[in-house]
Amino acid sequence: GGGAHPPQPDYSFTGMFGSFDRAELQRGLQVYTGVCAACHGLDLVRFRELEALGYSEDQIKAFAATYSVEDGPNEDGDMYDRPGEPKDRFPAPFPNVQAAAASNGGKAPPDLSLIVKNRAHGLGSIGLNFVDMLKGGEFATGAAYVSALLGHGYVEEPTMADKMSCLAANPGESHEAYEARLEEFEVPAGGHFNKWFPGCAIKMPNPLYEDAVEYADGTPATPEQMAHDVSVFLTWASEPTLEARKEMGIKALLFLIVFTGILIAVKRNIWRNVK
Ligand code: HEM
């Protein structure tokens, strides 16, 4: 046992015709800005890209202006702060990785721009998992991990089964030795038990609690809901062109169908006099 996979939720973006749910994306942005952004950057996302979530240009301008971004140097060679503009990226929560680690028990919170891609499995050691690709679910495993980690990963009093999902048996380890190791396992000081984090001990304190954000659309903000929404938002951040890619795939298939028809017609025409 050990190394269990988190459950795979239903995501609207999987499948050949999959697309993002705008309401989920907008709620996920609220979770990121309201909770995660205190510790995690989103360095690859520019405010103007939020148009894809269904916001107008004016809304984006107003949203960007709520941030202070560093610019410069000016004529005197100095850096200065100014209100954010649509062209800017989300500002990082810490000035550098050392400061980020120092504020978080020695472990810097990773930038979340590509986290869903980085934690997706099934694409790893043996190359592309073709079945996953066909189903269009290549990022769903990464999203499921983020959703599970935050939505139901933190456990106050972990059972043996909880520990088995994050502590795998070592190669050649006997059943008894593995059980004994699980039994004895304790989270080191400064860490937190999370049943979906490899090794079980995570430096991130549980960031989600009931009503951690107040959703603009009135959806009840349970930890599970917030975890789901932020996992969808971070999937979009990891692959903002997912919808365009799928549309292109459908166009390619339609083209191939039509082209096959043309080839058959041409072939019949060419061979029509041959008996
Ligand atoms: C790690 C997501 C809020 C501090 C992580 C990881 C993810 C994540 C996906 C990587 C886990 C891995 O390596 O597999 C989020 C989300 C948040 C959030 C979606 C908001 C809902 C926070 C907050 C803090 C924080 C508020 C600081 C108080 C950290 C730290 C790590 C981490 C220190 C490194 C953990 C380790 O490697 O032991 N987070 N996080 N996170 N996060 Fe967060």
CSV table of C-alpha atoms and ligand atoms in Angstrom, one decimal:
chain,number,residue,atom,x,y,z
A,1,GLY,CA,0.0,0.0,0.0
A,2,GLY,CA,0.9,3.6,0.2
A,3,GLY,CA,1.0,6.5,-2.2
A,4,ALA,CA,-2.7,6.5,-2.9
A,5,HIS,CA,-4.1,8.9,-5.5
A,6,PRO,CA,-6.5,11.5,-4.4
A,7,PRO,CA,-10.1,11.1,-5.7
A,8,GLN,CA,-10.6,12.5,-9.2
A,9,PRO,CA,-13.4,15.1,-9.1
A,10,ASP,CA,-15.5,16.0,-12.1
A,11,TYR,CA,-14.0,18.9,-13.9
A,12,SER,CA,-15.7,20.8,-16.7
A,13,PHE,CA,-12.4,21.2,-18.6
A,14,THR,CA,-11.7,17.6,-19.2
A,15,GLY,CA,-12.9,15.7,-22.3
A,16,MET,CA,-12.6,16.6,-26.0
A,17,PHE,CA,-15.2,19.4,-25.6
A,18,GLY,CA,-14.1,20.5,-22.2
A,19,SER,CA,-14.1,24.2,-21.2
A,20,PHE,CA,-13.6,26.2,-18.1
A,21,ASP,CA,-16.6,27.2,-16.0
A,22,ARG,CA,-16.4,31.0,-15.7
A,23,ALA,CA,-18.2,31.1,-12.3
A,24,GLU,CA,-15.7,28.6,-10.9
A,25,LEU,CA,-12.8,30.6,-12.3
A,26,GLN,CA,-14.0,33.8,-10.8
A,27,ARG,CA,-14.6,32.2,-7.4
A,28,GLY,CA,-11.1,30.6,-7.6
A,29,LEU,CA,-9.5,34.0,-8.3
A,30,GLN,CA,-11.3,35.2,-5.1
A,31,VAL,CA,-9.7,32.3,-3.1
A,32,TYR,CA,-6.3,33.0,-4.6
A,33,THR,CA,-6.3,36.7,-3.9
A,34,GLY,CA,-8.1,36.4,-0.5
A,35,VAL,CA,-6.1,33.5,0.9
A,36,CYS,CA,-3.2,32.0,-1.1
A,37,ALA,CA,-1.7,35.3,-2.3
A,38,ALA,CA,-0.5,36.1,1.3
A,39,CYS,CA,2.2,33.4,0.7
A,40,HIS,CA,2.2,32.3,-2.9
A,41,GLY,CA,3.1,34.3,-6.0
A,42,LEU,CA,1.4,33.9,-9.4
A,43,ASP,CA,4.2,35.3,-11.4
A,44,LEU,CA,3.2,34.2,-14.9
A,45,VAL,CA,-0.3,35.8,-14.8
A,46,ARG,CA,-0.9,39.3,-16.0
A,47,PHE,CA,-4.0,41.2,-14.8
A,48,ARG,CA,-5.1,41.8,-18.4
A,49,GLU,CA,-5.3,38.0,-18.9
A,50,LEU,CA,-8.2,37.9,-16.4
A,51,GLU,CA,-10.4,38.9,-19.3
A,52,ALA,CA,-10.6,35.2,-20.0
A,53,LEU,CA,-12.4,34.8,-16.7
A,54,GLY,CA,-15.2,37.1,-18.0
A,55,TYR,CA,-14.2,40.4,-16.6
A,56,SER,CA,-14.4,43.7,-18.6
A,57,GLU,CA,-11.4,46.0,-19.3
A,58,ASP,CA,-12.7,48.5,-16.7
A,59,GLN,CA,-13.1,45.8,-14.1
A,60,ILE,CA,-9.6,44.7,-14.7
A,61,LYS,CA,-8.2,48.2,-14.6
A,62,ALA,CA,-9.9,48.8,-11.2
A,63,PHE,CA,-8.7,45.4,-9.9
A,64,ALA,CA,-5.1,46.0,-11.0
A,65,ALA,CA,-5.1,49.4,-9.4
A,66,THR,CA,-5.8,47.8,-6.0
A,67,TYR,CA,-2.2,46.5,-6.1
A,68,SER,CA,1.0,48.4,-5.6
A,69,VAL,CA,3.8,47.3,-8.0
A,70,GLU,CA,7.4,48.2,-8.1
A,71,ASP,CA,8.6,50.0,-11.3
A,72,GLY,CA,11.7,51.9,-12.4
A,73,PRO,CA,14.4,52.9,-12.5
A,74,ASN,CA,13.3,56.5,-13.1
A,75,GLU,CA,15.5,59.3,-14.4
A,76,ASP,CA,17.3,59.4,-11.0
A,77,GLY,CA,17.9,55.7,-11.1
A,78,ASP,CA,15.5,54.9,-8.3
A,79,MET,CA,12.8,52.2,-8.1
A,80,TYR,CA,9.4,53.4,-7.1
A,81,ASP,CA,5.9,52.0,-6.3
A,82,ARG,CA,2.9,52.8,-8.5
A,83,PRO,CA,-0.7,51.4,-8.7
A,84,GLY,CA,-0.9,48.2,-10.8
A,85,GLU,CA,-2.0,48.3,-14.4
A,86,PRO,CA,-3.5,45.6,-16.7
A,87,LYS,CA,0.0,44.9,-18.2
A,88,ASP,CA,1.5,44.0,-14.8
A,89,ARG,CA,1.9,40.6,-13.3
A,90,PHE,CA,0.5,39.6,-9.9
A,91,PRO,CA,3.1,41.0,-7.4
A,92,ALA,CA,5.1,38.4,-5.4
A,93,PRO,CA,4.2,38.2,-1.7
A,94,PHE,CA,7.9,38.2,-0.6
A,95,PRO,CA,10.9,40.1,-2.0
A,96,ASN,CA,13.0,36.9,-2.6
A,97,VAL,CA,13.1,33.2,-1.9
A,98,GLN,CA,15.1,33.6,1.3
A,99,ALA,CA,12.6,36.0,2.8
A,100,ALA,CA,9.8,33.6,1.7
A,101,ALA,CA,11.5,30.6,3.4
A,102,ALA,CA,12.3,32.6,6.6
A,103,SER,CA,8.6,33.5,7.0
A,104,ASN,CA,7.4,30.0,6.4
A,105,GLY,CA,9.3,27.7,8.7
A,106,GLY,CA,12.2,27.3,6.3
A,107,LYS,CA,10.3,26.3,3.2
A,108,ALA,CA,9.4,28.9,0.6
A,109,PRO,CA,5.8,28.6,-0.7
A,110,PRO,CA,6.2,27.7,-4.4
A,111,ASP,CA,4.9,30.1,-7.1
A,112,LEU,CA,1.4,28.7,-8.2
A,113,SER,CA,1.5,29.7,-11.9
A,114,LEU,CA,2.4,26.2,-13.0
A,115,ILE,CA,1.7,24.1,-10.0
A,116,VAL,CA,-1.2,22.2,-11.6
A,117,LYS,CA,1.1,21.3,-14.5
A,118,ASN,CA,4.0,20.4,-12.2
A,119,ARG,CA,1.9,18.1,-10.0
A,120,ALA,CA,0.1,16.4,-12.8
A,121,HIS,CA,1.1,12.7,-13.0
A,122,GLY,CA,0.5,10.2,-15.7
A,123,LEU,CA,2.7,12.3,-18.0
A,124,GLY,CA,5.9,11.5,-16.2
A,125,SER,CA,8.5,8.8,-16.4
A,126,ILE,CA,7.1,6.8,-19.4
A,127,GLY,CA,6.3,9.8,-21.5
A,128,LEU,CA,2.8,10.9,-22.4
A,129,ASN,CA,-0.1,8.9,-21.1
A,130,PHE,CA,-2.0,8.6,-24.3
A,131,VAL,CA,-5.3,7.6,-22.8
A,132,ASP,CA,-5.2,10.6,-20.5
A,133,MET,CA,-4.4,12.8,-23.4
A,134,LEU,CA,-7.3,11.5,-25.5
A,135,LYS,CA,-9.6,12.1,-22.6
A,136,GLY,CA,-8.2,15.6,-22.3
A,137,GLY,CA,-7.6,15.0,-18.6
A,138,GLU,CA,-3.9,15.7,-18.6
A,139,PHE,CA,-4.1,18.4,-16.0
A,140,ALA,CA,-7.0,16.9,-14.1
A,141,THR,CA,-4.7,14.9,-11.9
A,142,GLY,CA,-2.7,18.0,-10.9
A,143,ALA,CA,-6.0,19.8,-10.2
A,144,ALA,CA,-7.3,16.9,-8.2
A,145,TYR,CA,-4.1,16.9,-6.1
A,146,VAL,CA,-4.4,20.7,-5.3
A,147,SER,CA,-8.1,20.3,-4.5
A,148,ALA,CA,-7.6,17.3,-2.2
A,149,LEU,CA,-4.5,18.8,-0.5
A,150,LEU,CA,-6.5,21.9,0.5
A,151,GLY,CA,-10.1,20.5,0.6
A,152,HIS,CA,-9.7,17.4,2.8
A,153,GLY,CA,-5.9,16.8,3.3
A,154,TYR,CA,-5.5,18.2,6.8
A,155,VAL,CA,-6.4,15.7,9.4
A,156,GLU,CA,-6.2,16.4,13.1
A,157,GLU,CA,-5.9,12.8,14.3
A,158,PRO,CA,-4.6,10.7,11.4
A,159,THR,CA,-5.5,7.0,11.2
A,160,MET,CA,-3.3,4.3,9.7
A,161,ALA,CA,-5.2,4.6,6.4
A,162,ASP,CA,-4.6,8.4,6.4
A,163,LYS,CA,-0.9,7.8,6.9
A,164,MET,CA,-0.8,5.1,4.2
A,165,SER,CA,-2.0,7.6,1.6
A,166,CYS,CA,1.1,9.8,2.1
A,167,LEU,CA,3.8,7.4,3.4
A,168,ALA,CA,4.5,4.7,0.9
A,169,ALA,CA,6.1,1.4,1.9
A,170,ASN,CA,9.8,1.2,1.0
A,171,PRO,CA,10.9,-1.3,-1.6
A,172,GLY,CA,11.6,-4.6,0.2
A,173,GLU,CA,10.2,-3.3,3.5
A,174,SER,CA,8.2,-6.0,5.4
A,175,HIS,CA,4.6,-5.4,6.2
A,176,GLU,CA,5.4,-5.4,9.9
A,177,ALA,CA,8.2,-2.9,9.5
A,178,TYR,CA,5.9,-0.6,7.4
A,179,GLU,CA,3.1,-0.8,9.9
A,180,ALA,CA,5.5,0.0,12.7
A,181,ARG,CA,6.9,3.0,10.8
A,182,LEU,CA,3.3,4.3,10.2
A,183,GLU,CA,2.5,3.7,13.9
A,184,GLU,CA,5.5,5.7,15.0
A,185,PHE,CA,5.2,8.5,12.5
A,186,GLU,CA,4.9,12.0,13.9
A,187,VAL,CA,4.9,15.3,12.2
A,188,PRO,CA,8.1,17.2,13.0
A,189,ALA,CA,7.7,20.5,14.9
A,190,GLY,CA,6.6,23.3,12.6
A,191,GLY,CA,4.9,20.9,10.2
A,192,HIS,CA,1.3,19.9,9.7
A,193,PHE,CA,-0.2,16.5,8.9
A,194,ASN,CA,-1.7,16.4,5.4
A,195,LYS,CA,-2.8,13.0,4.0
A,196,TRP,CA,-2.2,14.0,0.4
A,197,PHE,CA,1.2,15.6,0.8
A,198,PRO,CA,4.0,13.2,-0.1
A,199,GLY,CA,5.7,12.3,3.2
A,200,CYS,CA,2.6,13.5,5.2
A,201,ALA,CA,4.3,16.5,6.8
A,202,ILE,CA,3.7,19.9,5.1
A,203,LYS,CA,5.0,23.3,6.2
A,204,MET,CA,1.8,25.0,4.9
A,205,PRO,CA,-0.7,25.5,7.7
A,206,ASN,CA,-4.3,24.7,6.7
A,207,PRO,CA,-5.2,27.9,4.9
A,208,LEU,CA,-8.9,27.2,4.3
A,209,TYR,CA,-11.6,27.5,6.9
A,210,GLU,CA,-15.4,28.0,6.6
A,211,ASP,CA,-16.1,31.4,5.0
A,212,ALA,CA,-12.4,32.3,4.5
A,213,VAL,CA,-13.7,34.4,1.6
A,214,GLU,CA,-17.1,35.8,0.9
A,215,TYR,CA,-18.0,34.8,-2.6
A,216,ALA,CA,-19.4,37.6,-4.8
A,217,ASP,CA,-22.0,35.2,-6.3
A,218,GLY,CA,-23.2,34.1,-2.9
A,219,THR,CA,-22.0,30.5,-3.1
A,220,PRO,CA,-21.4,29.1,0.4
A,221,ALA,CA,-17.6,29.2,1.0
A,222,THR,CA,-16.9,25.8,2.5
A,223,PRO,CA,-13.3,24.6,2.5
A,224,GLU,CA,-14.2,21.9,-0.2
A,225,GLN,CA,-15.9,24.5,-2.4
A,226,MET,CA,-12.9,26.9,-2.1
A,227,ALA,CA,-10.4,24.1,-2.7
A,228,HIS,CA,-12.3,23.0,-5.8
A,229,ASP,CA,-12.6,26.6,-7.2
A,230,VAL,CA,-9.0,27.5,-6.6
A,231,SER,CA,-7.9,24.2,-8.3
A,232,VAL,CA,-9.9,25.2,-11.4
A,233,PHE,CA,-8.4,28.7,-11.3
A,234,LEU,CA,-4.9,27.3,-11.0
A,235,THR,CA,-5.5,24.9,-13.9
A,236,TRP,CA,-6.4,28.0,-16.0
A,237,ALA,CA,-3.3,29.7,-14.8
A,238,SER,CA,-1.2,26.6,-15.8
A,239,GLU,CA,-2.8,26.4,-19.2
A,240,PRO,CA,-4.8,29.5,-20.2
A,241,THR,CA,-4.9,28.3,-23.8
A,242,LEU,CA,-6.6,25.0,-23.0
A,243,GLU,CA,-9.9,25.9,-24.7
A,244,ALA,CA,-8.2,27.1,-27.9
A,245,ARG,CA,-6.2,23.9,-27.9
A,246,LYS,CA,-9.3,21.8,-27.7
A,247,GLU,CA,-11.1,23.8,-30.4
A,248,MET,CA,-8.1,23.3,-32.7
A,249,GLY,CA,-8.3,19.5,-32.0
A,250,ILE,CA,-12.0,19.5,-33.0
A,251,LYS,CA,-11.2,21.5,-36.2
A,252,ALA,CA,-8.4,19.1,-37.0
A,253,LEU,CA,-10.8,16.2,-36.6
A,254,LEU,CA,-13.5,17.8,-38.8
A,255,PHE,CA,-10.8,18.6,-41.4
A,256,LEU,CA,-9.7,15.0,-41.4
A,257,ILE,CA,-13.2,13.7,-41.9
A,258,VAL,CA,-13.9,16.1,-44.8
A,259,PHE,CA,-10.5,15.3,-46.3
A,260,THR,CA,-11.1,11.6,-46.1
A,261,GLY,CA,-14.4,12.1,-48.0
A,262,ILE,CA,-12.5,14.1,-50.7
A,263,LEU,CA,-9.9,11.4,-51.0
A,264,ILE,CA,-12.6,8.7,-51.4
A,265,ALA,CA,-14.3,10.8,-54.1
A,266,VAL,CA,-11.1,11.5,-55.9
A,267,LYS,CA,-10.1,7.8,-55.8
A,268,ARG,CA,-13.5,6.7,-57.2
A,269,ASN,CA,-13.2,9.3,-60.0
A,270,ILE,CA,-9.7,8.2,-61.0
A,271,TRP,CA,-10.5,4.5,-61.1
A,272,ARG,CA,-14.0,5.0,-62.5
A,273,ASN,CA,-13.0,3.5,-66.0
A,274,VAL,CA,-11.0,0.6,-64.7
A,275,LYS,CA,-12.9,-2.6,-64.5
B,1,HEM,C1,2.9,24.7,-0.5
B,1,HEM,C2,-1.4,25.7,-2.5
B,1,HEM,C3,-2.2,29.1,0.9
B,1,HEM,C4,2.3,28.4,2.6
B,1,HEM,C5,1.8,24.6,-1.3
B,1,HEM,C6,1.6,23.7,-2.5
B,1,HEM,C7,0.4,24.1,-3.0
B,1,HEM,C8,-0.2,25.1,-2.3
B,1,HEM,C9,-0.3,23.4,-4.2
B,1,HEM,C10,2.6,22.7,-3.0
B,1,HEM,C11,2.5,21.4,-2.3
B,1,HEM,C12,3.5,20.5,-3.0
B,1,HEM,O1,4.7,20.8,-3.0
B,1,HEM,O2,3.1,19.4,-3.6
B,1,HEM,C13,-1.9,26.7,-1.8
B,1,HEM,C14,-3.2,27.3,-2.0
B,1,HEM,C15,-3.5,28.2,-1.1
B,1,HEM,C16,-2.3,28.2,-0.2
B,1,HEM,C17,-4.1,26.9,-3.2
B,1,HEM,C18,-4.7,29.0,-0.8
B,1,HEM,C19,-6.0,28.4,-0.8
B,1,HEM,C20,-1.0,29.2,1.6
B,1,HEM,C21,-0.8,30.1,2.7
B,1,HEM,C22,0.5,29.9,3.2
B,1,HEM,C23,1.1,28.9,2.4
B,1,HEM,C24,-1.8,31.2,3.2
B,1,HEM,C25,1.2,30.7,4.3
B,1,HEM,C26,0.6,30.9,5.5
B,1,HEM,C27,2.9,27.3,1.9
B,1,HEM,C28,4.2,26.7,2.2
B,1,HEM,C29,4.3,25.6,1.3
B,1,HEM,C30,3.1,25.6,0.5
B,1,HEM,C31,5.2,27.2,3.2
B,1,HEM,C32,5.5,24.7,1.2
B,1,HEM,C33,5.1,23.4,1.9
B,1,HEM,C34,6.2,22.3,2.0
B,1,HEM,O3,6.9,22.1,1.0
B,1,HEM,O4,6.3,21.7,3.1
B,1,HEM,N1,0.7,25.5,-1.2
B,1,HEM,N2,-1.4,27.3,-0.7
B,1,HEM,N3,0.1,28.4,1.5
B,1,HEM,N4,2.3,26.6,0.9
B,1,HEM,FE1,0.4,26.9,0.2
